[in-house]
mmCIF file of C-alpha atoms in Angstrom:
data_model
loop_
_atom_site.group_PDB
_atom_site.id
_atom_site.type_symbol
_atom_site.label_atom_id
_atom_site.label_comp_id
_atom_site.label_asym_id
_atom_site.label_seq_id
_atom_site.Cartn_x
_atom_site.Cartn_y
_atom_site.Cartn_z
ATOM 1 C CA UNK C 1 92.236 133.509 121.074
ATOM 2 C CA UNK C 2 91.622 136.997 122.447
ATOM 3 C CA UNK C 3 94.502 138.276 120.317
ATOM 4 C CA UNK C 4 92.852 136.785 117.225
ATOM 5 C CA UNK C 5 89.581 138.519 118.069
ATOM 6 C CA UNK C 6 91.390 141.825 118.580
ATOM 7 C CA UNK C 7 93.114 141.481 115.221
ATOM 8 C CA UNK C 8 89.832 140.624 113.543
ATOM 9 C CA UNK C 9 88.230 143.697 115.054
ATOM 10 C CA UNK C 10 91.048 145.975 113.946
ATOM 11 C CA UNK C 11 91.006 144.527 110.445
ATOM 12 C CA UNK C 12 87.249 144.646 109.968
ATOM 13 C CA UNK C 13 86.048 147.477 112.183
ATOM 14 C CA UNK C 14 82.406 147.384 111.199
ATOM 15 C CA UNK C 15 79.200 146.892 113.145
ATOM 16 C CA UNK C 16 76.235 144.858 112.069
ATOM 17 C CA UNK C 17 74.009 145.607 114.915
ATOM 18 C CA UNK C 18 73.528 150.715 116.556
ATOM 19 C CA UNK C 19 74.648 156.586 118.645
ATOM 20 C CA UNK C 20 73.613 159.269 116.255
ATOM 21 C CA UNK C 21 74.292 162.938 117.128
ATOM 22 C CA UNK C 22 76.092 161.923 120.306
ATOM 23 C CA UNK C 23 79.481 162.715 121.816
ATOM 24 C CA UNK C 24 82.412 160.680 123.082
ATOM 25 C CA UNK C 25 82.195 159.550 126.696
ATOM 26 C CA UNK C 26 85.049 160.930 128.881
ATOM 27 C CA UNK C 27 87.833 158.356 129.495
ATOM 28 C CA UNK C 28 87.019 158.046 133.197
ATOM 29 C CA UNK C 29 83.252 157.588 132.776
ATOM 30 C CA UNK C 30 81.167 154.496 132.007
ATOM 31 C CA UNK C 31 84.145 152.125 132.109
ATOM 32 C CA UNK C 32 81.631 149.322 132.656
ATOM 33 C CA UNK C 33 80.147 149.784 129.167
ATOM 34 C CA UNK C 34 82.116 147.426 126.918
ATOM 35 C CA UNK C 35 82.502 146.572 123.256
ATOM 36 C CA UNK C 36 81.737 142.971 122.240
ATOM 37 C CA UNK C 37 83.465 141.366 119.257
ATOM 38 C CA UNK C 38 82.320 138.007 117.896
ATOM 39 C CA UNK C 39 84.526 135.754 115.756
ATOM 40 C CA UNK C 40 83.151 133.280 113.203
ATOM 41 C CA UNK C 41 84.567 130.374 111.208
ATOM 42 C CA UNK C 42 84.603 132.680 108.210
ATOM 43 C CA UNK C 43 87.700 134.819 108.920
ATOM 44 C CA UNK C 44 86.294 137.687 106.871
ATOM 45 C CA UNK C 45 83.294 138.055 109.151
ATOM 46 C CA UNK C 46 83.087 139.818 112.508
ATOM 47 C CA UNK C 47 80.190 141.264 114.429
ATOM 48 C CA UNK C 48 80.273 143.881 117.160
ATOM 49 C CA UNK C 49 77.818 144.906 119.850
ATOM 50 C CA UNK C 50 77.785 146.700 123.186
ATOM 51 C CA UNK C 51 77.318 145.324 126.707
ATOM 52 C CA UNK C 52 77.580 146.254 130.373
ATOM 53 C CA UNK C 53 79.641 144.687 133.145
ATOM 54 C CA UNK C 54 77.250 143.522 135.863
ATOM 55 C CA UNK C 55 79.719 141.536 138.024
ATOM 56 C CA UNK C 56 83.371 140.478 138.018
ATOM 57 C CA UNK C 57 82.443 137.592 135.734
ATOM 58 C CA UNK C 58 79.298 138.672 133.866
ATOM 59 C CA UNK C 59 78.351 141.008 131.017
ATOM 60 C CA UNK C 60 74.762 141.883 130.111
ATOM 61 C CA UNK C 61 73.788 142.307 126.458
ATOM 62 C CA UNK C 62 71.060 141.571 123.921
ATOM 63 C CA UNK C 63 70.331 137.993 122.896
ATOM 64 C CA UNK C 64 70.455 138.886 119.205
ATOM 65 C CA UNK C 65 74.104 139.890 119.641
ATOM 66 C CA UNK C 66 74.902 136.303 120.630
ATOM 67 C CA UNK C 67 72.652 134.434 118.202
ATOM 68 C CA UNK C 68 73.438 134.499 114.488
ATOM 69 C CA UNK C 69 71.924 132.351 111.746
ATOM 70 C CA UNK C 70 73.194 130.201 110.216
ATOM 71 C CA UNK C 71 76.811 130.761 111.312
ATOM 72 C CA UNK C 72 77.104 130.998 115.083
ATOM 73 C CA UNK C 73 80.102 132.764 116.693
ATOM 74 C CA UNK C 74 82.741 130.405 118.068
ATOM 75 C CA UNK C 75 84.534 133.005 120.209
ATOM 76 C CA UNK C 76 83.669 136.306 121.845
ATOM 77 C CA UNK C 77 85.877 139.061 123.213
ATOM 78 C CA UNK C 78 84.924 141.681 125.794
ATOM 79 C CA UNK C 79 86.916 144.868 125.140
ATOM 80 C CA UNK C 80 87.105 147.568 127.800
ATOM 81 C CA UNK C 81 88.434 151.147 127.983
ATOM 82 C CA UNK C 82 90.489 150.306 131.086
ATOM 83 C CA UNK C 83 94.173 150.350 130.039
ATOM 84 C CA UNK C 84 95.070 147.951 132.859
ATOM 85 C CA UNK C 85 92.638 145.266 131.672
ATOM 86 C CA UNK C 86 91.705 145.967 128.054
ATOM 87 C CA UNK C 87 90.194 142.639 127.088
ATOM 88 C CA UNK C 88 88.617 139.398 128.273
ATOM 89 C CA UNK C 89 87.681 136.179 126.489
ATOM 90 C CA UNK C 90 84.198 134.800 127.061
ATOM 91 C CA UNK C 91 84.028 131.359 128.635
ATOM 92 C CA UNK C 92 80.389 130.895 127.597
ATOM 93 C CA UNK C 93 77.178 132.840 127.119
ATOM 94 C CA UNK C 94 73.526 132.282 127.973
ATOM 95 C CA UNK C 95 70.574 133.411 125.867
ATOM 96 C CA UNK C 96 67.105 133.676 127.385
ATOM 97 C CA UNK C 97 65.184 130.511 126.506
ATOM 98 C CA UNK C 98 62.241 132.557 125.238
ATOM 99 C CA UNK C 99 64.252 134.569 122.734
ATOM 100 C CA UNK C 100 63.013 134.566 119.150
ATOM 101 C CA UNK C 101 64.647 136.622 116.436
ATOM 102 C CA UNK C 102 61.436 136.910 114.451
ATOM 103 C CA UNK C 103 59.493 138.941 117.027
ATOM 104 C CA UNK C 104 62.234 140.218 119.386
ATOM 105 C CA UNK C 105 60.824 138.566 122.514
ATOM 106 C CA UNK C 106 63.151 138.119 125.515
ATOM 107 C CA UNK C 107 66.084 139.844 123.798
ATOM 108 C CA UNK C 108 68.526 139.443 126.663
ATOM 109 C CA UNK C 109 71.708 137.447 127.218
ATOM 110 C CA UNK C 110 74.570 137.149 129.687
ATOM 111 C CA UNK C 111 78.246 136.510 128.895
ATOM 112 C CA UNK C 112 80.462 134.776 131.456
ATOM 113 C CA UNK C 113 84.227 135.325 131.642
ATOM 114 C CA UNK C 114 86.637 133.388 133.869
ATOM 115 C CA UNK C 115 89.191 136.107 134.546
ATOM 116 C CA UNK C 116 87.838 138.653 137.045
ATOM 117 C CA UNK C 117 86.984 142.043 135.596
ATOM 118 C CA UNK C 118 88.136 144.556 138.210
ATOM 119 C CA UNK C 119 85.808 147.264 136.955
ATOM 120 C CA UNK C 120 82.874 148.479 139.082
ATOM 121 C CA UNK C 121 79.650 147.053 137.604
ATOM 122 C CA UNK C 122 76.626 149.046 136.495
ATOM 123 C CA UNK C 123 73.653 149.412 138.810
ATOM 124 C CA UNK C 124 70.670 147.465 137.480
ATOM 125 C CA UNK C 125 67.231 148.935 138.174
ATOM 126 C CA UNK C 126 64.871 146.656 140.095
ATOM 127 C CA UNK C 127 61.754 148.781 140.170
ATOM 128 C CA UNK C 128 61.794 151.089 137.159
ATOM 129 C CA UNK C 129 58.640 152.045 135.277
ATOM 130 C CA UNK C 130 58.588 154.627 132.508
ATOM 131 C CA UNK C 131 55.653 156.640 133.868
ATOM 132 C CA UNK C 132 55.908 159.611 131.487
ATOM 133 C CA UNK C 133 57.927 161.050 128.650
ATOM 134 C CA UNK C 134 61.358 161.739 130.117
ATOM 135 C CA UNK C 135 65.036 161.742 129.212
ATOM 136 C CA UNK C 136 67.170 158.611 129.315
ATOM 137 C CA UNK C 137 70.935 158.422 128.779
ATOM 138 C CA UNK C 138 72.104 155.886 126.176
ATOM 139 C CA UNK C 139 75.605 154.707 125.256
ATOM 140 C CA UNK C 140 77.182 152.396 122.702
ATOM 141 C CA UNK C 141 79.904 151.610 120.163
ATOM 142 C CA UNK C 142 77.703 151.517 117.071
ATOM 143 C CA UNK C 143 77.268 153.480 113.877
ATOM 144 C CA UNK C 144 77.193 157.259 114.188
ATOM 145 C CA UNK C 145 75.528 158.394 110.949
ATOM 146 C CA UNK C 146 72.777 157.391 108.570
ATOM 147 C CA UNK C 147 71.151 158.654 105.412
ATOM 148 C CA UNK C 148 68.330 157.593 103.143
ATOM 149 C CA UNK C 149 69.306 156.449 99.661
ATOM 150 C CA UNK C 150 66.543 155.545 97.223
ATOM 151 C CA UNK C 151 64.121 155.106 100.093
ATOM 152 C CA UNK C 152 66.372 152.785 102.118
ATOM 153 C CA UNK C 153 68.332 153.731 105.207
ATOM 154 C CA UNK C 154 72.112 153.313 105.084
ATOM 155 C CA UNK C 155 74.133 153.285 108.332
ATOM 156 C CA UNK C 156 77.791 154.340 108.342
ATOM 157 C CA UNK C 157 80.844 155.471 110.340
ATOM 158 C CA UNK C 158 81.375 153.058 113.229
ATOM 159 C CA UNK C 159 82.350 154.702 116.509
ATOM 160 C CA UNK C 160 86.023 154.546 117.447
ATOM 161 C CA UNK C 161 85.179 155.426 121.053
ATOM 162 C CA UNK C 162 82.229 154.898 123.348
ATOM 163 C CA UNK C 163 79.516 157.400 122.426
ATOM 164 C CA UNK C 164 76.534 158.696 124.388
ATOM 165 C CA UNK C 165 73.438 160.816 123.930
ATOM 166 C CA UNK C 166 69.984 161.414 125.412
ATOM 167 C CA UNK C 167 66.657 160.176 124.063
ATOM 168 C CA UNK C 168 63.082 160.253 125.291
ATOM 169 C CA UNK C 169 61.586 157.273 127.084
ATOM 170 C CA UNK C 170 57.801 156.936 126.798
ATOM 171 C CA UNK C 171 55.216 155.354 129.052
ATOM 172 C CA UNK C 172 53.221 152.507 127.536
ATOM 173 C CA UNK C 173 49.999 154.516 127.439
ATOM 174 C CA UNK C 174 51.451 157.208 125.189
ATOM 175 C CA UNK C 175 50.293 157.331 121.578
ATOM 176 C CA UNK C 176 53.813 156.663 120.324
ATOM 177 C CA UNK C 177 54.406 153.655 122.559
ATOM 178 C CA UNK C 178 50.888 152.299 122.130
ATOM 179 C CA UNK C 179 51.552 151.686 118.439
ATOM 180 C CA UNK C 180 54.774 149.812 119.175
ATOM 181 C CA UNK C 181 53.337 147.629 121.915
ATOM 182 C CA UNK C 182 50.369 146.797 119.703
ATOM 183 C CA UNK C 183 52.750 145.647 116.983
ATOM 184 C CA UNK C 184 54.983 143.739 119.415
ATOM 185 C CA UNK C 185 52.590 142.692 122.218
ATOM 186 C CA UNK C 186 54.894 140.099 123.780
ATOM 187 C CA UNK C 187 58.002 142.274 124.004
ATOM 188 C CA UNK C 188 58.796 143.436 127.535
ATOM 189 C CA UNK C 189 60.373 146.720 126.571
ATOM 190 C CA UNK C 190 60.651 150.475 127.031
ATOM 191 C CA UNK C 191 59.753 152.725 124.098
ATOM 192 C CA UNK C 192 62.320 155.345 123.077
ATOM 193 C CA UNK C 193 62.397 158.054 120.424
ATOM 194 C CA UNK C 194 64.041 161.286 119.379
ATOM 195 C CA UNK C 195 63.618 163.278 116.163
ATOM 196 C CA UNK C 196 67.342 163.600 115.441
ATOM 197 C CA UNK C 197 69.430 161.360 117.697
ATOM 198 C CA UNK C 198 69.442 157.857 119.093
ATOM 199 C CA UNK C 199 70.940 154.379 118.906
ATOM 200 C CA UNK C 200 72.048 152.761 115.634
ATOM 201 C CA UNK C 201 73.471 149.329 114.602
ATOM 202 C CA UNK C 202 76.399 148.339 116.886
ATOM 203 C CA UNK C 203 74.820 149.952 119.962
ATOM 204 C CA UNK C 204 72.732 146.802 120.383
ATOM 205 C CA UNK C 205 73.119 145.263 123.834
ATOM 206 C CA UNK C 206 74.135 148.603 125.324
ATOM 207 C CA UNK C 207 72.521 150.460 128.202
ATOM 208 C CA UNK C 208 69.828 153.044 128.709
ATOM 209 C CA UNK C 209 70.192 154.790 132.061
ATOM 210 C CA UNK C 210 67.811 156.615 134.378
ATOM 211 C CA UNK C 211 69.166 158.922 137.083
ATOM 212 C CA UNK C 212 68.531 158.218 140.747
ATOM 213 C CA UNK C 213 68.007 160.803 143.460
ATOM 214 C CA UNK C 214 71.246 159.444 144.955
ATOM 215 C CA UNK C 215 73.109 160.837 141.932
ATOM 216 C CA UNK C 216 73.830 157.399 140.460
ATOM 217 C CA UNK C 217 72.800 156.116 137.049
ATOM 218 C CA UNK C 218 70.799 152.895 136.887
ATOM 219 C CA UNK C 219 70.503 150.745 133.790
ATOM 220 C CA UNK C 220 66.825 150.420 132.912
ATOM 221 C CA UNK C 221 66.987 148.983 129.396
ATOM 222 C CA UNK C 222 69.115 147.040 126.905
ATOM 223 C CA UNK C 223 69.252 148.359 123.336
ATOM 224 C CA UNK C 224 67.263 145.842 121.318
ATOM 225 C CA UNK C 225 65.644 146.872 118.045
ATOM 226 C CA UNK C 226 64.439 149.959 116.239
ATOM 227 C CA UNK C 227 64.875 151.978 113.080
ATOM 228 C CA UNK C 228 65.339 155.415 111.568
ATOM 229 C CA UNK C 229 62.395 156.907 109.695
ATOM 230 C CA UNK C 230 62.702 159.594 106.970
ATOM 231 C CA UNK C 231 60.404 162.078 108.727
ATOM 232 C CA UNK C 232 60.184 160.710 112.256
ATOM 233 C CA UNK C 233 63.707 160.355 113.651
ATOM 234 C CA UNK C 234 64.941 157.254 115.465
ATOM 235 C CA UNK C 235 62.703 154.959 117.494
ATOM 236 C CA UNK C 236 63.402 151.780 119.452
ATOM 237 C CA UNK C 237 61.752 149.275 121.748
ATOM 238 C CA UNK C 238 64.409 148.184 124.228
ATOM 239 C CA UNK C 239 64.493 145.306 126.697
ATOM 240 C CA UNK C 240 63.137 146.257 130.139
ATOM 241 C CA UNK C 241 65.839 145.383 132.693
ATOM 242 C CA UNK C 242 63.543 145.452 135.744
ATOM 243 C CA UNK C 243 61.258 142.824 134.203
ATOM 244 C CA UNK C 244 64.201 140.445 133.799
ATOM 245 C CA UNK C 245 65.837 140.951 137.208
ATOM 246 C CA UNK C 246 64.765 137.472 138.444
ATOM 247 C CA UNK C 247 66.255 135.876 135.305
ATOM 248 C CA UNK C 248 69.483 137.861 135.683
ATOM 249 C CA UNK C 249 69.858 136.793 139.316
ATOM 250 C CA UNK C 250 69.149 133.150 138.482
ATOM 251 C CA UNK C 251 71.469 133.063 135.460
ATOM 252 C CA UNK C 252 74.372 134.537 137.439
ATOM 253 C CA UNK C 253 73.854 132.147 140.345
ATOM 254 C CA UNK C 254 72.763 134.963 142.634
ATOM 255 C CA UNK C 255 75.901 137.014 142.014
ATOM 256 C CA UNK C 256 73.949 139.876 140.418
ATOM 257 C CA UNK C 257 70.989 141.530 142.097
ATOM 258 C CA UNK C 258 69.042 144.509 140.829
ATOM 259 C CA UNK C 259 68.634 147.540 143.085
ATOM 260 C CA UNK C 260 65.628 149.671 143.905
ATOM 261 C CA UNK C 261 66.051 153.413 143.489
ATOM 262 C CA UNK C 262 64.085 156.643 143.308
ATOM 263 C CA UNK C 263 64.387 158.256 139.858
ATOM 264 C CA UNK C 264 64.810 161.951 139.252
ATOM 265 C CA UNK C 265 64.629 163.792 135.900
ATOM 266 C CA UNK C 266 67.785 163.909 133.792
ATOM 267 C CA UNK C 267 68.970 167.295 132.557
ATOM 268 C CA UNK C 268 70.952 166.618 129.341
ATOM 269 C CA UNK C 269 74.413 168.177 129.310
ATOM 270 C CA UNK C 270 74.464 168.665 125.522
#
């Protein structure tokens, strides 16, 4: 089954769900950020997203990557950049019971695989609050370009490799974030924006990282939803990992626990 998913991905390498103006991640970095490929009964259809390994048997992603109407995926592959273990087949996946596609609430899901993934998991932030405008590091396998045609945005050029960039995270009291939270009052998310770079379709389910004073990166958000605006760059409202730490621990049977850390400002390298 995994071979079928790999063939489907190679044949139809396109993403339905988001990194613009980013760069390729070095081969030895972020090995725990994975590409997700969903297979459907229609052999001409595939869907790709991004996720993060959070234990030997669990991958964290967005719920909307796992829920498709009306045709639900019947198989899911987890593709890594580790040459010794390039792919895993999902045994099952769990979507948060409160998830609704219409208003983006509880956009979080966990994939379970049976074969152990011998890749160090990401650190999940237990206590993160976006207190001010500051840099966050984002990564994903999504589209890399967009343009506006007749007033509509068109996304193009799926990433062949894992891409990364830096965007601004905003505190909820900021003018930018206040508008988003007013429009989506029940979304537990972190506001992000940059005038000329950010996440695009296919990056969905991927991570946003804050830097700890210990030198480690901690995942603070899951790429959820957003858009590109003609004169305002790329914005998103992404699932707040710290808020969902109890759900993550419960869903993984206690195998995954978030970690407290002390954040320090990120200095972008490009």
